[in-house]
PDB file of C-alpha atoms in Angstrom:
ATOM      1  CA  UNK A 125     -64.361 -17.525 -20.999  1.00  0.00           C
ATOM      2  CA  UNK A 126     -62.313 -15.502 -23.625  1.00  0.00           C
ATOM      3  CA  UNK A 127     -62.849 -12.590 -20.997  1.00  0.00           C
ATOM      4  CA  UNK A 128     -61.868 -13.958 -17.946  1.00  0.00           C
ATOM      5  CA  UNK A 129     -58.312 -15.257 -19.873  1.00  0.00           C
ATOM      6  CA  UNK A 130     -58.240 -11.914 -21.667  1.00  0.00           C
ATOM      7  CA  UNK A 131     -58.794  -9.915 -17.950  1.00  0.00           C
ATOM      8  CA  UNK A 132     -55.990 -12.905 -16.358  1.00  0.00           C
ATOM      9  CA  UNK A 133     -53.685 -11.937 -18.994  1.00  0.00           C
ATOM     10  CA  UNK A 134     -54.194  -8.060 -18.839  1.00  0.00           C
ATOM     11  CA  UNK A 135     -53.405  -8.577 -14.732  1.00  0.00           C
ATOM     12  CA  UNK A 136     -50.382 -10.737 -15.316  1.00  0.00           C
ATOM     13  CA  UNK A 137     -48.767  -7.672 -17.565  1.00  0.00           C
ATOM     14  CA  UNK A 138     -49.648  -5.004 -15.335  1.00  0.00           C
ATOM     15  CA  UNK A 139     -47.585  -6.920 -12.412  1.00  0.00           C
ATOM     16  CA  UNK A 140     -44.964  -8.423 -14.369  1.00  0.00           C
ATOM     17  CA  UNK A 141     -44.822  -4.169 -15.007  1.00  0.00           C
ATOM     18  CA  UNK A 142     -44.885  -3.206 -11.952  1.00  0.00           C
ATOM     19  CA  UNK A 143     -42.238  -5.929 -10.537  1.00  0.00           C
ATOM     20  CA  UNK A 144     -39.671  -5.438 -13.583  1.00  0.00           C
ATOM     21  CA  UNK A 145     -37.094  -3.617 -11.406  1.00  0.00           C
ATOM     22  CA  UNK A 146     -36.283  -6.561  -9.407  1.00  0.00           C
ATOM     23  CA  UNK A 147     -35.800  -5.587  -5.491  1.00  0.00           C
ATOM     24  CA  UNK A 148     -34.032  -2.572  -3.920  1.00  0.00           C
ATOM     25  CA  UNK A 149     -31.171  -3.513  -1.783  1.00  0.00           C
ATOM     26  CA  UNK A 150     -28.401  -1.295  -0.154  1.00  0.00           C
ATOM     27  CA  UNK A 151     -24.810  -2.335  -1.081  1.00  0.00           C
ATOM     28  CA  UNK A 152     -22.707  -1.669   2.000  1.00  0.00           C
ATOM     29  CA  UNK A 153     -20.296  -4.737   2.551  1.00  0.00           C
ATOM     30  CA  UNK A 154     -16.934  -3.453   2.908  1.00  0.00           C
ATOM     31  CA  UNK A 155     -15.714  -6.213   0.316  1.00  0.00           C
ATOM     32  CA  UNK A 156     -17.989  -5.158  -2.372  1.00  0.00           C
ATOM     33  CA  UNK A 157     -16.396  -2.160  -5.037  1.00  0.00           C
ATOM     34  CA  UNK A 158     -19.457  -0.608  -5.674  1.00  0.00           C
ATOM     35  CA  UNK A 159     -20.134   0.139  -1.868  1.00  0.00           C
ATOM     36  CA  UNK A 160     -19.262   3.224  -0.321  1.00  0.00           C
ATOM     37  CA  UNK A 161     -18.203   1.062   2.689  1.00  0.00           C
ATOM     38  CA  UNK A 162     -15.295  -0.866   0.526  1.00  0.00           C
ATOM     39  CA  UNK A 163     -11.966  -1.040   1.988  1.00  0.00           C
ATOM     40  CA  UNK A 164      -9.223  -2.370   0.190  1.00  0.00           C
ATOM     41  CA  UNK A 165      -7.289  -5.082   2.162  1.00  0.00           C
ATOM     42  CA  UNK A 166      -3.693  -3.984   3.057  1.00  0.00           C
ATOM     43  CA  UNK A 167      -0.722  -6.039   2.305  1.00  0.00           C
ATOM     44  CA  UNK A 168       0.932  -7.988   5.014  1.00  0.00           C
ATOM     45  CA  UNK A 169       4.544  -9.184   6.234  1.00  0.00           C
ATOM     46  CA  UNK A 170       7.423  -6.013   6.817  1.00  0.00           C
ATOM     47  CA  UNK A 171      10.083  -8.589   5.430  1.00  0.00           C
ATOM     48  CA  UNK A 172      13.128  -6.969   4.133  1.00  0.00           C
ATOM     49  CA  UNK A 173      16.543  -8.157   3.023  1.00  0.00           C
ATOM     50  CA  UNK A 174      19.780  -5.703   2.468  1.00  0.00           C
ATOM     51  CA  UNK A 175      22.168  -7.329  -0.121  1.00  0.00           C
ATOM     52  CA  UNK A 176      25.880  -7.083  -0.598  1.00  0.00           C
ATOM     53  CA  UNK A 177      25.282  -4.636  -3.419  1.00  0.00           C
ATOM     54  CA  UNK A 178      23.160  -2.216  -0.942  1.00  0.00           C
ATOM     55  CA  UNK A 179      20.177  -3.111  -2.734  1.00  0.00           C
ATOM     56  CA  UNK A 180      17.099  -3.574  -0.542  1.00  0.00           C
ATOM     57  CA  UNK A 181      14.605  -6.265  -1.539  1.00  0.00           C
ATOM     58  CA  UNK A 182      11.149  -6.032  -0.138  1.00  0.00           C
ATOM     59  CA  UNK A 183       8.818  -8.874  -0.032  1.00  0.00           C
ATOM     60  CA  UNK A 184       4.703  -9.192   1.311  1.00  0.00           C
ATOM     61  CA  UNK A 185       1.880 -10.982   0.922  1.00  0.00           C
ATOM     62  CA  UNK A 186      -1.558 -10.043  -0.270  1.00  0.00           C
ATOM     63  CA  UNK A 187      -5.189 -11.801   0.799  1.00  0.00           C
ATOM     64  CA  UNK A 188      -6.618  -8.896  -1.561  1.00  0.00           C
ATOM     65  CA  UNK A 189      -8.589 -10.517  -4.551  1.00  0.00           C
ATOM     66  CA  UNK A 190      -9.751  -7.581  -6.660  1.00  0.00           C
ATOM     67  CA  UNK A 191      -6.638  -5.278  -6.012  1.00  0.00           C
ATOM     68  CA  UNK A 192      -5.069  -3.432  -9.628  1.00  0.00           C
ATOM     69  CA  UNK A 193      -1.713  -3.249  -8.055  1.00  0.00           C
ATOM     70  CA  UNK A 194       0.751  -2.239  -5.610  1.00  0.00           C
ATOM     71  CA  UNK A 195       3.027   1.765  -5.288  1.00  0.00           C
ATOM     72  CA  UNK A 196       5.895   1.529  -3.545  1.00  0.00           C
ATOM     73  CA  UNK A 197       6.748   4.789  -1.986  1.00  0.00           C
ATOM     74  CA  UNK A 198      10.638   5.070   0.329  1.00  0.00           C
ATOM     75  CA  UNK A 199      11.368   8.022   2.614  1.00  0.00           C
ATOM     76  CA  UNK A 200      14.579   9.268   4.179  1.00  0.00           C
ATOM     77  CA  UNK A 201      14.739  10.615   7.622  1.00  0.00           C
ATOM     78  CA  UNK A 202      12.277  12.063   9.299  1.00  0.00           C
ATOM     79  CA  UNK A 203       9.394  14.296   8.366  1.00  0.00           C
ATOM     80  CA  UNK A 204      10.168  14.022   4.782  1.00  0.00           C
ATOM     81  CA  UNK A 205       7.241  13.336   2.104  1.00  0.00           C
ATOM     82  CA  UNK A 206       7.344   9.807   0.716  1.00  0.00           C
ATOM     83  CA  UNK A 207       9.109   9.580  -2.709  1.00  0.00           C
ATOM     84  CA  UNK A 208       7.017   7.287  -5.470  1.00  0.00           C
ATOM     85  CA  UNK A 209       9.381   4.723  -6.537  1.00  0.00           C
ATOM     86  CA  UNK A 210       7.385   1.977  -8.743  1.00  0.00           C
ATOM     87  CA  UNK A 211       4.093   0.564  -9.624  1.00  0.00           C
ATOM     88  CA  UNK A 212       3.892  -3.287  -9.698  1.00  0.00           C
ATOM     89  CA  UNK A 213       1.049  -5.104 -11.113  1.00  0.00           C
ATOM     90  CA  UNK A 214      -1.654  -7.514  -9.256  1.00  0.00           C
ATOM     91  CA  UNK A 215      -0.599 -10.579  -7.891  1.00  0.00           C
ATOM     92  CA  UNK A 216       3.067  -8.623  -7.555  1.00  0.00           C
ATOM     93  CA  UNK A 217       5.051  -9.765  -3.688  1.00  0.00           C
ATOM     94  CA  UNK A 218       8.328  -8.323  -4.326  1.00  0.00           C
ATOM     95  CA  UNK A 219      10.010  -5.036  -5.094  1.00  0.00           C
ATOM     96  CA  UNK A 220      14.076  -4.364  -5.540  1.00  0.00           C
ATOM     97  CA  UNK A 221      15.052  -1.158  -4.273  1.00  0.00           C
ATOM     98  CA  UNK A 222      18.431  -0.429  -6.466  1.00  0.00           C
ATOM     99  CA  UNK A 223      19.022   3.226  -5.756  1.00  0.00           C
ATOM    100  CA  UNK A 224      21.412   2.384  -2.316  1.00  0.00           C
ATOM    101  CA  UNK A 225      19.831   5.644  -1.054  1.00  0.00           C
ATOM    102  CA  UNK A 226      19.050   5.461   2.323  1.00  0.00           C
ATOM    103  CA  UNK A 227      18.974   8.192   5.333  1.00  0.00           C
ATOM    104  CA  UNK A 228      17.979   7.440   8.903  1.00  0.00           C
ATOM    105  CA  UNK A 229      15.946   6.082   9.621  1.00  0.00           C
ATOM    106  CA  UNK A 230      14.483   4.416   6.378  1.00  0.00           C
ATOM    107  CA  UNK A 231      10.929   3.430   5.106  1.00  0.00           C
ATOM    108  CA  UNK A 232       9.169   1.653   2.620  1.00  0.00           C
ATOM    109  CA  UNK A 233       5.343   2.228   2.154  1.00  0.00           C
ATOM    110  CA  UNK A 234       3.576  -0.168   0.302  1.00  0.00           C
ATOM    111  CA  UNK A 235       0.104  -0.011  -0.479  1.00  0.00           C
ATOM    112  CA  UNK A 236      -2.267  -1.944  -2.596  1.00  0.00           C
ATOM    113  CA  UNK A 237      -4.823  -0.194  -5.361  1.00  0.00           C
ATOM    114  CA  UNK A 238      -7.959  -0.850  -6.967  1.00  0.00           C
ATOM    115  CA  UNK A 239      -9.407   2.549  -9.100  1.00  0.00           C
ATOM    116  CA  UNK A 240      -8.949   5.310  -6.949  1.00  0.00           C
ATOM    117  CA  UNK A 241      -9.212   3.489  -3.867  1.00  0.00           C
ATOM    118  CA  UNK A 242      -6.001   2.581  -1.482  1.00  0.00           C
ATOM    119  CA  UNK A 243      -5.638   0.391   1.007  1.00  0.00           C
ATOM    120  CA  UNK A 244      -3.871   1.346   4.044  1.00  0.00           C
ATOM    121  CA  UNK A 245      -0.189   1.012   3.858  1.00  0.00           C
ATOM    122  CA  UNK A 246       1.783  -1.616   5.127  1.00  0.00           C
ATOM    123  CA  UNK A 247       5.193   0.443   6.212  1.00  0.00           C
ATOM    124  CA  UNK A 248       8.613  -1.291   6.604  1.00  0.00           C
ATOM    125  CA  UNK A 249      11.072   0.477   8.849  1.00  0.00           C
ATOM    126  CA  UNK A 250      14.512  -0.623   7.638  1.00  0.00           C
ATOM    127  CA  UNK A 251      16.967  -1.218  11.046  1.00  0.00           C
ATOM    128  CA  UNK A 252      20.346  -0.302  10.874  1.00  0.00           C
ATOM    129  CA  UNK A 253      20.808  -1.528  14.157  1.00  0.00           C
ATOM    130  CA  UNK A 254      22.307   0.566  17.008  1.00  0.00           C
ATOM    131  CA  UNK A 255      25.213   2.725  17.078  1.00  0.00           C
ATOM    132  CA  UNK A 256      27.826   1.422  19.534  1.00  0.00           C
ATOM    133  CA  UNK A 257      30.117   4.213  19.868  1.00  0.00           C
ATOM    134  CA  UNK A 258      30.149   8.216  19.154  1.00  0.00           C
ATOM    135  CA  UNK A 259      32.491  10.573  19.091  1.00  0.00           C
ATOM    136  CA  UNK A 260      32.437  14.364  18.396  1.00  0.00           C
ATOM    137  CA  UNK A 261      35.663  16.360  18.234  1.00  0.00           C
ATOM    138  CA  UNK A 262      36.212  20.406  17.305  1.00  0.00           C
ATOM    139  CA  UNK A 263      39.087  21.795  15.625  1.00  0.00           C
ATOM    140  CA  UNK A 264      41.027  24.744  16.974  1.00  0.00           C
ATOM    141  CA  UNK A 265      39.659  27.777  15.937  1.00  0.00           C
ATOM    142  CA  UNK A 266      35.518  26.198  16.872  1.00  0.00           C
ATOM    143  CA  UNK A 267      34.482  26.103  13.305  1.00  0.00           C
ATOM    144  CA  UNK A 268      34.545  22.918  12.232  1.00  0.00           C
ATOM    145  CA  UNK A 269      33.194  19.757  14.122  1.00  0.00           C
ATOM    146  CA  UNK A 270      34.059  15.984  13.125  1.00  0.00           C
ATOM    147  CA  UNK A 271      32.025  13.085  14.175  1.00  0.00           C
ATOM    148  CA  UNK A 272      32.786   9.356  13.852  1.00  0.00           C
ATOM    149  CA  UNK A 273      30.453   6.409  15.266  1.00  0.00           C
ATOM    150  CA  UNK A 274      30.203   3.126  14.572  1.00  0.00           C
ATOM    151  CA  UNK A 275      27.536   0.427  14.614  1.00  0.00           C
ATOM    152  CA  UNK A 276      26.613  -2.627  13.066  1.00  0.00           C
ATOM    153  CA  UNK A 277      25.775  -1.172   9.520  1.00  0.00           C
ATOM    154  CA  UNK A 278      27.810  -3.403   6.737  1.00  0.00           C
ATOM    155  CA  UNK A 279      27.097  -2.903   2.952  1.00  0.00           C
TER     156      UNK A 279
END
């Protein structure tokens, strides 16, 4: 009897052993971190508003629930590299612009962060709305050119 419980016991150690690493599983949801699928949610909503003062304020919205953070990145005109303006902490849905730079056209990237992942980035085209007239004259001598157009820009 003592050997049958010692032999039970001796076979209950050597699988409790063998079994002590739990299951393999592979982690590939796109909302865990630790996958290599993971993609970080991007924010939402290209609201703007243009104050008196020129300032721009940006607002979003995030459905992100593990995100570090938010850059804010502007760029003037075209084919120009973006120009890293702030980070804002988690939870953050608003950004003041204060630096009444602006070229045409305008943009505002905003992306979220969690480690060194992004997500991808919600961009926010500022319109200046259309120009309504234009009007290019040269002086005399060729080597100078004024221009004058207007539009509905007001700051």
């Amino acid at each position: 009897m003592i050997f049958r419980i010692s032999l039970l016991s001796l076979f209950i150690g050597i699988l409790s052993i063998g079994c002590s690493t739990g299951p393999d599983f592979e982690r590939n949801s796109s909302s865990d971190p630790e996958s290599e699928n993971f993609e970080l949610k991007m924010p939402k909503g290209e609201n703007y508003e243009i104050k008196n003062d020129s300032s721009v304020v940006l607002t979003w919205t995030s459905d992100e629930v593990i995100e570090e953070g938010f850059r804010i990145f502007k760029v003037l005109g075209n084919n120009t590299e973006p120009i890293f303006l702030t980070q804002l902490p988690e939870n953050s849905t608003s950004f003041i612009d204060t630096t009444k730079i602006f070229a045409f056209p305008t943009k505002y990237y905003i992306v979220s962060y969690f480690e060194n992942i992004h997500s991808d980035t919600l961009i926010v085209d500022l319109d200046f709305g259309a120009v309504s007239s234009f009007n290019a004259q040269f002086n005399s001598s060729y080597n100078k050119i004024e221009l004058n157009w207007s539009g509905n820009v007001q700051f």
